[in-house]
Coordinates of C-alpha atoms in Angstrom, one line a residue:
Chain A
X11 CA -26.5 2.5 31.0
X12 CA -25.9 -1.3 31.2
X13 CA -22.3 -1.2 32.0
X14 CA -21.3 -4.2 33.6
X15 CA -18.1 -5.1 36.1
X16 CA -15.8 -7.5 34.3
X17 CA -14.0 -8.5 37.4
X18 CA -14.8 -8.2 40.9
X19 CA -12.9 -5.5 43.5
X20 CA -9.3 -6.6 44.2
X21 CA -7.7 -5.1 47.0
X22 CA -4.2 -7.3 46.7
X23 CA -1.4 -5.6 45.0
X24 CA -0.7 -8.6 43.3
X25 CA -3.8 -8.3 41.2
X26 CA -3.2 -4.6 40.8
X27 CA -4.2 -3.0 37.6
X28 CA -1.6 -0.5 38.0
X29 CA 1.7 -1.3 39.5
X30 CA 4.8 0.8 39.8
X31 CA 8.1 -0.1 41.1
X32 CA 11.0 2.7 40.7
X33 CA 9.9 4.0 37.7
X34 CA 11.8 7.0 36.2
X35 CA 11.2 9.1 32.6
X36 CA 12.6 12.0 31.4
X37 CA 13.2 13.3 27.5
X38 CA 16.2 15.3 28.3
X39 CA 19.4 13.6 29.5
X40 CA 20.1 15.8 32.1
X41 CA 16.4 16.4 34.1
X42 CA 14.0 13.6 35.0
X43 CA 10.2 14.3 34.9
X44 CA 9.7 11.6 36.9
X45 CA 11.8 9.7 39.8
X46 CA 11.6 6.5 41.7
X47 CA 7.7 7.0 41.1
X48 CA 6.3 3.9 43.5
X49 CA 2.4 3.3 42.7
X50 CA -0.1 0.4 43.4
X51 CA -3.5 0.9 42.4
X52 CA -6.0 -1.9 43.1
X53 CA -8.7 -3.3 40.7
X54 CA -11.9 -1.5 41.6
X55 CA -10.0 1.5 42.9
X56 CA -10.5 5.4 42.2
X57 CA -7.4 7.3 42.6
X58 CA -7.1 11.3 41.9
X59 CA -3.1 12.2 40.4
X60 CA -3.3 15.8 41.7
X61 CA -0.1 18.3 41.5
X62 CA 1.2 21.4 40.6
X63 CA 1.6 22.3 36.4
X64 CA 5.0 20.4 35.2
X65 CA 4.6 18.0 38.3
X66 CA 4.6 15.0 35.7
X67 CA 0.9 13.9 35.6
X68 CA 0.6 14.0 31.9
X69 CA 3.7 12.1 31.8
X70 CA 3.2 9.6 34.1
X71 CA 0.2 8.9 32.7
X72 CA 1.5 8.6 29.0
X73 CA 3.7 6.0 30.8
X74 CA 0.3 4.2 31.7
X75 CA -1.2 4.7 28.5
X76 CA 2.1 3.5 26.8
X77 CA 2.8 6.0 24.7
X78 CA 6.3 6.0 26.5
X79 CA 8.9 3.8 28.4
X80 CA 10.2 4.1 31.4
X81 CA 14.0 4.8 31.6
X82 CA 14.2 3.1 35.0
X83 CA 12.1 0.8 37.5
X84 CA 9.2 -1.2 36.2
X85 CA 5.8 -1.2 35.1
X86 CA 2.8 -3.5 35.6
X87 CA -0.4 -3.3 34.0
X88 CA -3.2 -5.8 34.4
X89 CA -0.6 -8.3 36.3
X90 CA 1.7 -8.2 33.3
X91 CA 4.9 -6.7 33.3
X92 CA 4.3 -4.1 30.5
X93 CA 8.5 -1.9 31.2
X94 CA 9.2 -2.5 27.5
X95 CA 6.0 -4.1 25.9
X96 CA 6.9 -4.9 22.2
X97 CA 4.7 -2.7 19.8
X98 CA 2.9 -5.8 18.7
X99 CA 1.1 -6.3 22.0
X100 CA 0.4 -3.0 22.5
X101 CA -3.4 -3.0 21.1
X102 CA -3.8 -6.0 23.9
X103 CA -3.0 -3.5 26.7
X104 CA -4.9 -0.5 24.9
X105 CA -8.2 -2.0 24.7
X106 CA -8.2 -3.2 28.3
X107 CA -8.3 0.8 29.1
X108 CA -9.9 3.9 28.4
X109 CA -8.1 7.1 27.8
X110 CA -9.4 10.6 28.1
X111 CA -6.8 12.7 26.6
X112 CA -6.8 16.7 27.7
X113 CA -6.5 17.8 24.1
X114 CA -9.6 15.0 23.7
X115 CA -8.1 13.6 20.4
X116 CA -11.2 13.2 19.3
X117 CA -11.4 13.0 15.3
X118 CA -13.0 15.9 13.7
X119 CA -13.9 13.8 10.1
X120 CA -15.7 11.4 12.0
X121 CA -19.6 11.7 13.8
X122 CA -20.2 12.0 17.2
X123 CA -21.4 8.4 16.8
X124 CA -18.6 6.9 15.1
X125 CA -16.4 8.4 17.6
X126 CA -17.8 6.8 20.0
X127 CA -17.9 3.7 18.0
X128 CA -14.1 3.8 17.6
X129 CA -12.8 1.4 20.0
X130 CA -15.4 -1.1 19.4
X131 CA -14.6 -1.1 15.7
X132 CA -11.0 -1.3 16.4
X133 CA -11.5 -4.2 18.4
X134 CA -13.2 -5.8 15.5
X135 CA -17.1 -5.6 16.3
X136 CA -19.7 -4.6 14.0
X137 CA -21.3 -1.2 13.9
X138 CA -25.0 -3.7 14.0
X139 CA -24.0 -5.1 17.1
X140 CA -23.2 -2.0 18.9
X141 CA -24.9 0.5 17.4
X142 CA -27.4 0.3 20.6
X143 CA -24.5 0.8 23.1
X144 CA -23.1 3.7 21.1
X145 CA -26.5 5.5 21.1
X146 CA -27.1 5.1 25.0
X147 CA -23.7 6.1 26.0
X148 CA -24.6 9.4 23.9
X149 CA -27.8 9.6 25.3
X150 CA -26.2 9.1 29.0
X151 CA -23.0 12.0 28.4
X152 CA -26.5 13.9 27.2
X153 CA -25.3 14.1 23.4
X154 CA -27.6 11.5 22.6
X155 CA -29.3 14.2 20.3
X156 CA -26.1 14.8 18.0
X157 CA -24.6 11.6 17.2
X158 CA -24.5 12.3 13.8
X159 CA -22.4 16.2 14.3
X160 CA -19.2 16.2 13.9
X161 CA -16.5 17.4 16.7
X162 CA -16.0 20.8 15.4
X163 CA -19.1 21.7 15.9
X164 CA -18.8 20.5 19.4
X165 CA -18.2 23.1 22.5
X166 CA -15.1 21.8 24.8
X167 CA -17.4 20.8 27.2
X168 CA -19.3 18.7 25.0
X169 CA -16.2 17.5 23.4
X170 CA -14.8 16.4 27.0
X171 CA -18.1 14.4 27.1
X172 CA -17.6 12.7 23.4
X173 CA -14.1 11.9 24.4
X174 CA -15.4 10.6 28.4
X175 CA -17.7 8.4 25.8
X176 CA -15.8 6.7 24.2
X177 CA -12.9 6.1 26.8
X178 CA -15.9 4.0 28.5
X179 CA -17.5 2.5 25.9
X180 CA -15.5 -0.9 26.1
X181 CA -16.0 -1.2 29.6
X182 CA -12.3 -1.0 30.1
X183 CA -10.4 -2.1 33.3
X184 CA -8.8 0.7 33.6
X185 CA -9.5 4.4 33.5
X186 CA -7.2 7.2 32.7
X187 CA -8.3 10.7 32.6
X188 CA -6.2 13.9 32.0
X189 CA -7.8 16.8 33.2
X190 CA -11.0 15.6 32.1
X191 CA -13.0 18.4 34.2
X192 CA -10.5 21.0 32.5
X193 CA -13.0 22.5 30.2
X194 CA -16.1 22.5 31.7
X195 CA -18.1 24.1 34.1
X196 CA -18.4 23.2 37.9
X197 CA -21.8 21.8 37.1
X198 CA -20.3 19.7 34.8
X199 CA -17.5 18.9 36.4
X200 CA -19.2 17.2 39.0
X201 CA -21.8 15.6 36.6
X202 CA -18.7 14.3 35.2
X203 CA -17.2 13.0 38.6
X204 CA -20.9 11.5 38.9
X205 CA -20.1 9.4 35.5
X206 CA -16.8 8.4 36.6
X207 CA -17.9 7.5 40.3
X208 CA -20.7 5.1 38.7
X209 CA -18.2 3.4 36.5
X210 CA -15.8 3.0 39.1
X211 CA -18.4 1.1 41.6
X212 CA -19.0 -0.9 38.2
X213 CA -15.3 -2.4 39.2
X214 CA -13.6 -0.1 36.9
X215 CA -10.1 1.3 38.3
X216 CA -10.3 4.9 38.1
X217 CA -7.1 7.4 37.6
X218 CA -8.2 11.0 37.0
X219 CA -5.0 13.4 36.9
X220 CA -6.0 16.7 37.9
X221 CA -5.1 20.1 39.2
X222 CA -8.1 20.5 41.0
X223 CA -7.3 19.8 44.5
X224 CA -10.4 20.6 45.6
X225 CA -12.8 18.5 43.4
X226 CA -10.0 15.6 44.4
X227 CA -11.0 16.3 48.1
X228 CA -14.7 16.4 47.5
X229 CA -14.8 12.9 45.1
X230 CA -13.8 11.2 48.4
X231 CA -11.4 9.3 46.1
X232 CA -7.5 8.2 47.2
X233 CA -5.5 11.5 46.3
X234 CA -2.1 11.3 45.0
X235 CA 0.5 14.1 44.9
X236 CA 3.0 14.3 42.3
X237 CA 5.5 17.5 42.6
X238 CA 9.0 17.6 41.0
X239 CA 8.4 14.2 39.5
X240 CA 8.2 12.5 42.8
X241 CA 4.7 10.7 44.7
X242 CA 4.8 13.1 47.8
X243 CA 1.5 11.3 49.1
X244 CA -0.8 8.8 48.8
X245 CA 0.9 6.4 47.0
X246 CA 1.3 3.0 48.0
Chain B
X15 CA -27.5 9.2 10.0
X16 CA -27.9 7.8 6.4
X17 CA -24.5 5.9 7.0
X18 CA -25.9 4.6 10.8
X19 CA -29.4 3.6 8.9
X20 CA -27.3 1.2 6.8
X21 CA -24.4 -0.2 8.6
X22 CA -22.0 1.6 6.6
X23 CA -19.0 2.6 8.0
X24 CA -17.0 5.9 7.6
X25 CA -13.2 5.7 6.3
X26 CA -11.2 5.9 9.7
X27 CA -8.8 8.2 7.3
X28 CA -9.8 11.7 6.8
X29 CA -10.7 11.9 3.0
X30 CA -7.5 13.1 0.7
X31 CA -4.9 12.3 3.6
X32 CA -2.0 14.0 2.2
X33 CA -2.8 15.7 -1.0
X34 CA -3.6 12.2 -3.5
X35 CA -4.8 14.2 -6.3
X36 CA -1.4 14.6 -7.7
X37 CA -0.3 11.3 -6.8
X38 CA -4.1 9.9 -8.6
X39 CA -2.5 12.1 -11.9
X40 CA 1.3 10.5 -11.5
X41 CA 0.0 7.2 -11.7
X42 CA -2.6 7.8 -14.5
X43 CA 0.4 8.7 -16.5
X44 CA 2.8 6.2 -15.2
X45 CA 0.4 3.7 -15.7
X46 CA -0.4 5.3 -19.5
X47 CA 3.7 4.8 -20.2
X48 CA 3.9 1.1 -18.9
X49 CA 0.9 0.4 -21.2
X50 CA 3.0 2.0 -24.0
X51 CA 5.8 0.0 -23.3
X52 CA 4.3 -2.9 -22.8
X53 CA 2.6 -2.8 -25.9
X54 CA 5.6 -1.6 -28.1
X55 CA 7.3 -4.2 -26.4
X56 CA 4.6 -6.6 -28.1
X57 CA 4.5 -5.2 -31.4
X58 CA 8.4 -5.1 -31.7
X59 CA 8.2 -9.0 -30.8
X60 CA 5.7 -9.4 -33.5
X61 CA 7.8 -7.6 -36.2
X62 CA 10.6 -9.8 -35.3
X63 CA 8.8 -12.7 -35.3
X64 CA 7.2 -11.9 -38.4
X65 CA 10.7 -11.0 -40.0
X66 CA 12.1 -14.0 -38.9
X67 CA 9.7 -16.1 -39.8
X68 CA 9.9 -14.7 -43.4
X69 CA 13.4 -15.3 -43.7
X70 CA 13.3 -19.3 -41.9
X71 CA 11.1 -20.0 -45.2
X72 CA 13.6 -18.9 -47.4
X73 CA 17.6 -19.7 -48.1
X74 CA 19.8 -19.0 -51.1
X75 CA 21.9 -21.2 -53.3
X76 CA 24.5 -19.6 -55.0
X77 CA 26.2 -22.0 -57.7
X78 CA 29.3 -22.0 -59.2
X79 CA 29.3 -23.8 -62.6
X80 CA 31.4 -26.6 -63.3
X81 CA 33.9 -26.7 -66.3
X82 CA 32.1 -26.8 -69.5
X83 CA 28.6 -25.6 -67.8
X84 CA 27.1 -22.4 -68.0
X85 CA 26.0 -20.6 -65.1
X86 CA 22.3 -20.6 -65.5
X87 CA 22.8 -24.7 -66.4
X88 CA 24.3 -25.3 -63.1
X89 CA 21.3 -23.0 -61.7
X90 CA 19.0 -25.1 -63.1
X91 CA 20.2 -28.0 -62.4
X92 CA 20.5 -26.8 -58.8
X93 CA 16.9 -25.8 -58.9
X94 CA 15.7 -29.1 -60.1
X95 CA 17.5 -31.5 -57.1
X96 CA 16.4 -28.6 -54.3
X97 CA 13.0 -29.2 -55.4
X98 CA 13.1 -33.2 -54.6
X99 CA 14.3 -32.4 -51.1
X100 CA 11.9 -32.9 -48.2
X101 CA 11.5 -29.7 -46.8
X102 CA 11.6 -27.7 -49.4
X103 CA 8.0 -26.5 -51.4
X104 CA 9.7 -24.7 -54.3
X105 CA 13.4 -24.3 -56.0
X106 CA 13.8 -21.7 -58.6
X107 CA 17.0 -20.9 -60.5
X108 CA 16.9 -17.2 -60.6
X109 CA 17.9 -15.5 -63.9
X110 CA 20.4 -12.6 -64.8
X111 CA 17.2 -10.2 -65.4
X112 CA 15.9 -10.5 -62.3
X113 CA 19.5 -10.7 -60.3
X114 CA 20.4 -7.5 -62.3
X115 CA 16.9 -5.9 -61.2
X116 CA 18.0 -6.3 -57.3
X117 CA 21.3 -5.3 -58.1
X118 CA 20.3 -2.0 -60.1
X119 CA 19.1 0.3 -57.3
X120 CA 22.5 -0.2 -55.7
X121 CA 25.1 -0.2 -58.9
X122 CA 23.3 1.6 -61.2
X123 CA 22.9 0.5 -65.4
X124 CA 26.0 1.4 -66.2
X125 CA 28.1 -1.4 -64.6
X126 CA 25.8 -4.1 -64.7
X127 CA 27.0 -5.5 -68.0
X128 CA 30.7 -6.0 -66.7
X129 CA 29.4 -7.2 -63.3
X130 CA 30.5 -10.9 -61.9
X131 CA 26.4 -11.9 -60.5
X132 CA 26.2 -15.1 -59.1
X133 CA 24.2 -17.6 -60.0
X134 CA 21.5 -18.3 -57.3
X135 CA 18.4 -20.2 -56.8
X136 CA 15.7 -18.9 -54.6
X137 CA 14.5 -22.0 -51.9
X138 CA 11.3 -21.7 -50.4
X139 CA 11.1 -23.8 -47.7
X140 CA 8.2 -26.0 -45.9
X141 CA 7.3 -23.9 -42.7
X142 CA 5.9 -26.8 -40.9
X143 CA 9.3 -28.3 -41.4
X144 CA 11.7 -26.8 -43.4
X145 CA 14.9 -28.5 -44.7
X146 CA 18.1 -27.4 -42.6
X147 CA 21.3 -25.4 -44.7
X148 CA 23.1 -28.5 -44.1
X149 CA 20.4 -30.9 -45.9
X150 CA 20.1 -28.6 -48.3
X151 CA 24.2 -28.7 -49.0
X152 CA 24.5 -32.5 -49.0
X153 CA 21.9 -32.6 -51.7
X154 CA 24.2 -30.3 -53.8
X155 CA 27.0 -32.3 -52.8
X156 CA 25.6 -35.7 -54.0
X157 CA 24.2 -34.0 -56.8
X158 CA 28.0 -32.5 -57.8
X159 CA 27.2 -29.3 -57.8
X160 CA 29.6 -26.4 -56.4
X161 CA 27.8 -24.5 -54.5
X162 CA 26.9 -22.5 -50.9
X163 CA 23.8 -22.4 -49.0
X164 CA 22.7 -19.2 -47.2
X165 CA 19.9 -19.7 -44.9
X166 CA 19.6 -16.2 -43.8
X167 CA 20.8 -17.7 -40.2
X168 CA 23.0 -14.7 -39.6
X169 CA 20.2 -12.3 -40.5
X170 CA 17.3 -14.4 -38.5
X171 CA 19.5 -14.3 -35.0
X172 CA 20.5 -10.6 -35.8
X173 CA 16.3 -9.7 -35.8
X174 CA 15.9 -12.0 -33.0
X175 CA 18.6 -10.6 -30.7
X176 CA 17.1 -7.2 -31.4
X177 CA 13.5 -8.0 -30.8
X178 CA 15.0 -9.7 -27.5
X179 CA 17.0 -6.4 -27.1
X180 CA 13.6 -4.3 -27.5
X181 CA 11.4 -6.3 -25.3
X182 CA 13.9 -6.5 -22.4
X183 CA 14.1 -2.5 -22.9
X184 CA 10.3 -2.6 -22.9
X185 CA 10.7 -4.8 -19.5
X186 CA 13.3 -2.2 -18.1
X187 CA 10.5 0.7 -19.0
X188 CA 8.1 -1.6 -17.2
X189 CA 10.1 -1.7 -14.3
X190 CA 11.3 1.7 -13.8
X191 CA 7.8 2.7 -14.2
X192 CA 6.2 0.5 -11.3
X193 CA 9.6 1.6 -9.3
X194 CA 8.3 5.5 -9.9
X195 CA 5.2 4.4 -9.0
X196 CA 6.2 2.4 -6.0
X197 CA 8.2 5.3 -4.9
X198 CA 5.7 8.0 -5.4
X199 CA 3.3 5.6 -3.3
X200 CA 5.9 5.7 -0.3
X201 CA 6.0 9.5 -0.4
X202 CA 2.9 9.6 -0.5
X203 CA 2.4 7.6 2.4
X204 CA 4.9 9.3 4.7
X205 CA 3.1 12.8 3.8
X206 CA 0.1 11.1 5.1
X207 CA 1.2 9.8 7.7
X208 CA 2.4 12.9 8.5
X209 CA -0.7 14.8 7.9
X210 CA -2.9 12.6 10.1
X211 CA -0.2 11.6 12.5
X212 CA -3.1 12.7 15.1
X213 CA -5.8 10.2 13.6
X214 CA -2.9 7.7 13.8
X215 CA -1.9 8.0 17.3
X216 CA -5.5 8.6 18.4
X217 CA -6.4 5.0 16.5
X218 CA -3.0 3.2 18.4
X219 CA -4.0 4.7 21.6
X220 CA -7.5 3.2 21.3
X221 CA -6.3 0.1 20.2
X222 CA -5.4 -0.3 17.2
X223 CA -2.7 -2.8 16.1
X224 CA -0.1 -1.1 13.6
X225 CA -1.3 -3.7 11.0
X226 CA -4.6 -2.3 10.9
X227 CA -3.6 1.2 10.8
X228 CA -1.3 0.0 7.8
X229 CA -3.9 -1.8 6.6
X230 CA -5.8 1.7 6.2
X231 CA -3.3 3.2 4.4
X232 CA -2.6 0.4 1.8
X233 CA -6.6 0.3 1.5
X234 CA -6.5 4.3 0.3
X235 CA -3.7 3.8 -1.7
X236 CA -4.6 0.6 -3.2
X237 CA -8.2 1.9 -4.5
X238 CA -6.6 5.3 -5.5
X239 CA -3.6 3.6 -7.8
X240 CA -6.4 1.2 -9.1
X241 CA -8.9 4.0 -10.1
X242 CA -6.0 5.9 -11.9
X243 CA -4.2 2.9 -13.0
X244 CA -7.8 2.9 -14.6
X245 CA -7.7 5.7 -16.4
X246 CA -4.0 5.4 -17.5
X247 CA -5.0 2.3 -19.5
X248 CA -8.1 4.0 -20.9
X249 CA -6.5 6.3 -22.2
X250 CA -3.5 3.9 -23.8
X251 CA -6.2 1.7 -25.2
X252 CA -7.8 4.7 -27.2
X253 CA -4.4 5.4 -28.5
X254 CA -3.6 2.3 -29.2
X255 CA -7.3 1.4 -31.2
X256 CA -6.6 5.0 -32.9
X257 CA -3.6 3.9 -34.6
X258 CA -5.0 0.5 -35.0
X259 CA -8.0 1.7 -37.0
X260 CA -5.8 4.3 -38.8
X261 CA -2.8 2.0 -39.8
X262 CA -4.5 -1.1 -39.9
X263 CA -2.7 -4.3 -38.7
X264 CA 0.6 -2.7 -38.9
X265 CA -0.2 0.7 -36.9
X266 CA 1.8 3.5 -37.6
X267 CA 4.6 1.6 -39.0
X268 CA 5.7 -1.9 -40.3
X269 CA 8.4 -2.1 -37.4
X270 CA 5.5 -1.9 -34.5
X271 CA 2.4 -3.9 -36.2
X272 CA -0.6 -3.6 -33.6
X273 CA -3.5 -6.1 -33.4
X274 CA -6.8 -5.7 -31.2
X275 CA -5.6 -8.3 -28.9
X276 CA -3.3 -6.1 -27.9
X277 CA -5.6 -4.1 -25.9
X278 CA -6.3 -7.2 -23.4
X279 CA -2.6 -7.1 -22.3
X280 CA -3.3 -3.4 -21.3
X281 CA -6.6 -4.8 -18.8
X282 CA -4.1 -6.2 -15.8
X283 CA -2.8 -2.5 -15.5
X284 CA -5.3 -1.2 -12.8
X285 CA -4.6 -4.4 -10.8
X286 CA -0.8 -4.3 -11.0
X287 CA -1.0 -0.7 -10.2
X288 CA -3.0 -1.5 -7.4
X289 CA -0.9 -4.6 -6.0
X290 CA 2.5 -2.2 -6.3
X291 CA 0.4 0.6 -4.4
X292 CA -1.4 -2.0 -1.7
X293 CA 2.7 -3.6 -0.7
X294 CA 4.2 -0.4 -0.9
X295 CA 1.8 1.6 1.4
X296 CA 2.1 -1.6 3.6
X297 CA 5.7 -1.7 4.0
X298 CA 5.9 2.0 4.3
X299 CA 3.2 2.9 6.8
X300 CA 4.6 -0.8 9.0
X301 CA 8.0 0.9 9.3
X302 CA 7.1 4.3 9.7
X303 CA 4.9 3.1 12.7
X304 CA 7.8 1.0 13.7
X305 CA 10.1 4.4 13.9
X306 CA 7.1 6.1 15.7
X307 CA 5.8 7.7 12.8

C-alpha cells in the first residue's frame, strides 16, 4: 500500500487536528449528551474514545464529522475554527477526513470498487487515474477479489472492511471510526487495529470510538473515557 | 468489471430514485398538451391572419344617388373613379341581382321586392399597398358622390383581438402546463430525496458539496423530462400529420388550418421540458439540502 504522510507529526496543540474547548450538544432542551467536553488531539496522534453505551461517543464524533453543531464551546478542526462552519465549506473539511460510520453507510447500488472509489470521485478525480489505488486498497482490506460485488452481498465484516477502505482511500488527515471492530471477529479486529496502526505511523490522526476497553488497552493508543457526556480521562 | 474496463462510471443515484415512472408518463402527457396548445395557438393565428388579410383587400362603397340619378348610375359612376385610385386593383358597382342574392338567405323572396338595398361597389384593394378608407372617401368627395366607405376595419380588429385572445390562451395553456410540470418535478425531487436520503448523507459526509449532490438530481431529472418530453411530442406530431394528411392545409376545420411547418415548432419540447426539469430539480434539491433534507 503506497499511502503516504501528508504532513509530518505535530505534537503542539496549536497545530492540532482536533481541538475542543467547552463543547456541549444535546437534541433535547432539557439533557445534554455532551458537557464542557475539553479535547486536543495532535497531528500524527492515535486516540481510542472508549465509554459506556449512551456515553456520547457517536455524538461526539458526529460533532467531528460535522453532521452537528455544538450548542456551546468551540470546535477546531485542521487549525480552523469549524463551531458553525457554513454548509458551503463543509466538503473542504469532509475530504480532509475519513469516516467509518458503525452502520458503514456504505451504498448497496454501487460495487465494491466504486465504493471505494467514492471519495476520490467526489473530489473530482478520474476513475483512470485511480483505478490502481482503488484495486490495492481492496487487495490490502483482502476484498481485492470482489470489487465488482455489490455490498449486499457482503458479510459485516467484510462490509466493515469496504467501509475501513474507503475512509482511507484519500489519505485523510484525520481518522474517525465508530465502532469499527463492532462486527467482526477478534482476528479481525486486531487485523483491523493493524490497518489503522500503519496509517496512523503514515501521520494520519487516528480516533477510533469504541466500547472495547480492552482492545483500547492493547492498541497502546491514548485512551479517552467519555461517561455521562463528560471526558473523565485522558483528555487533554 | 465491464464498467471498470472502460472508464465508465456508475450513476451515484440508485436507479428509479423515487418512483419516476409515473412522473416519465405525467410529462409525456404534459408535454403532448403544451404541443397541442402550442400548435392551436399557431393555427388560430393563421386563421386570423388569413381572415384579416382577406378583409384588408376589400372595403365597401355604399352610394346614395344624387337628385335626378339612379342608384345603379351613381354605382357606376362610383365604380369608375375607385378604379383610377392608387391602391386599388379593381372597382365594381354591384348590381340588385347579386345584392338581392346575399340578402335572400336572410329575408327570404318574399320581401325582397319592397326592400330599400343599397347601392354598393365591391373595392378590391392592392395588398402590397392598399388605398386607406379615407383615400378612398376623398375620391368620392371630389368626384361628388354621396357616399360611405366601409373598410371592414371594425371586423379586421374584431378577428385580430380574438386571434390575440386565442394565442395568449394558448400562452396561459403553455404556462400552466410547464408550471404542472415544474411542480410535479419538485415532488418528485423531495420523494427522492427522501428515498435516498442515506445515499445523500453518505455522499455529503464523504465530501460532496450540496451543488453536486443537486447537480445529481437535476442530471436524473433533466434526462428523464427530456426522454418523455420526447415522446409527448411524438406523439403530438403524429396527431397533428394525421389531421394534416386528412384535412389538408386546413386540418380538421377552417378555424385551425395546420401546415407541415407546424411540426418544427413541436421539436424544442424535449429541450424545454428538460430545462424546466434541470432548474426545478436544482432549486429543489439546493433548498432541501439547505433545510437538511
Amino acid at each position: 500500500m503506497s499511502v503516504q504522510p501528508r504532513r509530518a507529526y505535530q505534537s503542539d496543540s496549536a497545530t492540532a487536528t482536533v481541538r475542543l474547548s467547552g463543547v456541549g450538544f444535546g437534541y433535547a432542551a432539557t439533557h445534554r449528551t455532551l458537557q464542557d467536553v475539553n479535547l486536543i488531539l495532535p497531528a500524527g496522534s492515535f486516540h481510542f474514545l472508549t465509554g459506556p453505551s449512551g456515553a456520547g461517543k457517536s455524538t461526539l464524533l458526529k460533532l467531528l464529522t460535522l453532521a452537528e453543531h455544538p450548542l456551546t464551546g468551540t470546535l477546531h478542526l485542521f487549525g480552523e475554527d469549524a463551531t458553525m462552519v457554513p454548509r458551503r465549506a463543509l466538503p473542504a473539511f469532509r475530504r480532509r477526513m475519513g469516516v467509518v460510520f458503525q452502520d458503514f453507510r456504505l451504498l448497496d447500488h454501487l460495487s465494491a470498487f466504486d465504493n471505494v472509489a467514492l471519495p476520490l470521485r467526489l473530489a473530482g478525480g478520474k476513475q483512470a487515474d485511480h483505478a490502481g489505488d482503488v484495486e490495492e486498497m481492496l487487495d490490502w482490506v483482502g476484498l481485492g477479489d470482489r470489487m465488482d460485488d455489490r455490498p449486499p452481498s457482503f458479510s459485516g465484516g467484510e462490509k466493515q472492511r469496504l467501509a475501513i477502505a474507503r475512509a482511507v482511500i484519500t489519505k485523510p488527515d484525520l481518522i474517525l471510526a465508530d465502532e469499527p471492530t463492532g462486527s467482526v471477529d477478534a482476528v479481525m479486529a486486531e487485523r483491523l487495529l493493524k490497518l489503522f496502526q500503519s496509517l496512523n505511523r503514515l501521520g494520519t490522526t487516528v480516533l477510533i470510538a469504541s466500547h472495547d476497553e480492552a482492545l483500547a488497552r492493547r492498541s497502546g493508543a491514548n485512551v479517552l473515557r467519555l461517561e455521562g457526556g463528560q471526558l473523565t480521562g485522558g483528555g487533554s | 468489471m465491464i464498467r471498470r474496463l472502460f472508464n465508465m462510471r456508475a450513476p451515484l443515484l440508485p436507479r428509479d430514485a423515487g418512483g419516476e415512472a409515473w412522473l416519465a408518463g405525467l410529462i409525456a402527457v404534459l408535454c403532448f398538451l403544451a404541443c397541442l396548445a402550442a400548435v392551436g395557438a399557431v393555427s388560430a393565428d393563421r386563421a386570423a391572419q388569413g381572415w384579416a388579410r382577406a378583409l384588408r383587400s376589400e372595403a365597401t362603397v355604399q352610394v346614395r344617388p344624387r337628385v335626378g340619378e339612379t342608384g345603379a348610375e351613381a354605382a357606376a359612376r362610383a365604380a369608375q373613379t375607385l378604379a383610377g385610385v392608387e391602391g386599388v386593383d379593381e372597382a365594381e358597382a354591384m348590381d340588385r341581382k347579386t345584392a338581392e342574392a346575399l340578402l335572400r338567405p336572410w329575408v327570404g323572396d318574399a320581401v325582397l321586392p319592397d326592400l330599400p338595398i343599397p347601392y354598393l361597389v365591391t373595392v378590391r384593394l392592392d395588398p402590397a399597398a392598399p388605398a386607406s378608407a379615407v383615400t378612398l372617401g376623398r375620391a368620392m368627395a371630389e368626384a361628388g358622390l354621396d357616399a360611405t366607405v366601409d373598410d371592414h376595419s371594425l371586423w379586421r380588429s374584431e378577428v385580430e383581438r380574438s386571434a390575440g385572445l386565442i394565442t395568449l390562451l394558448a400562452a396561459a395553456a403553455f404556462l400552466l402546463t410547464a408550471g404542472a410540470a415544474g411542480a410535479a418535478v419538485a415532488y418528485a425531487t423531495r420523494a427522492g430525496m427522501a428515498a435516498q436520503s442515506t445515499v445523500v448523507d453518505t455522499l455529503s459526509l464523504n465530501g460532496a458539496s450540496d451543488a453536486a449532490i443537486a447537480g445529481l438530481f437535476q442530471a436524473r431529472y433533466g434526462l428523464l423530462a427530456a426522454g418523455a418530453g420526447a415522446v409527448g411530442a411524438v406523439i403530438a406530431m403524429g396527431l397533428v400529420a394525421a389531421l394534416r394528411f386528412l384535412g389538408g392545409s386546413e386540418g380538421v376545420t377552417p378555424a385551425l388550418p395546420l401546415a407541415w411547418s407546424d411540426l418544427l415548432i413541436l421539436s424544442p419540447c424535449p429541450l424545454l421540458a428538460a430545462t424546466v426539469a434541470v432548474v426545478v430539480a436544482r432549486v429543489t434539491a439546493l433548498a432541501r439540502l439547505k433545510r437538511g433534507h
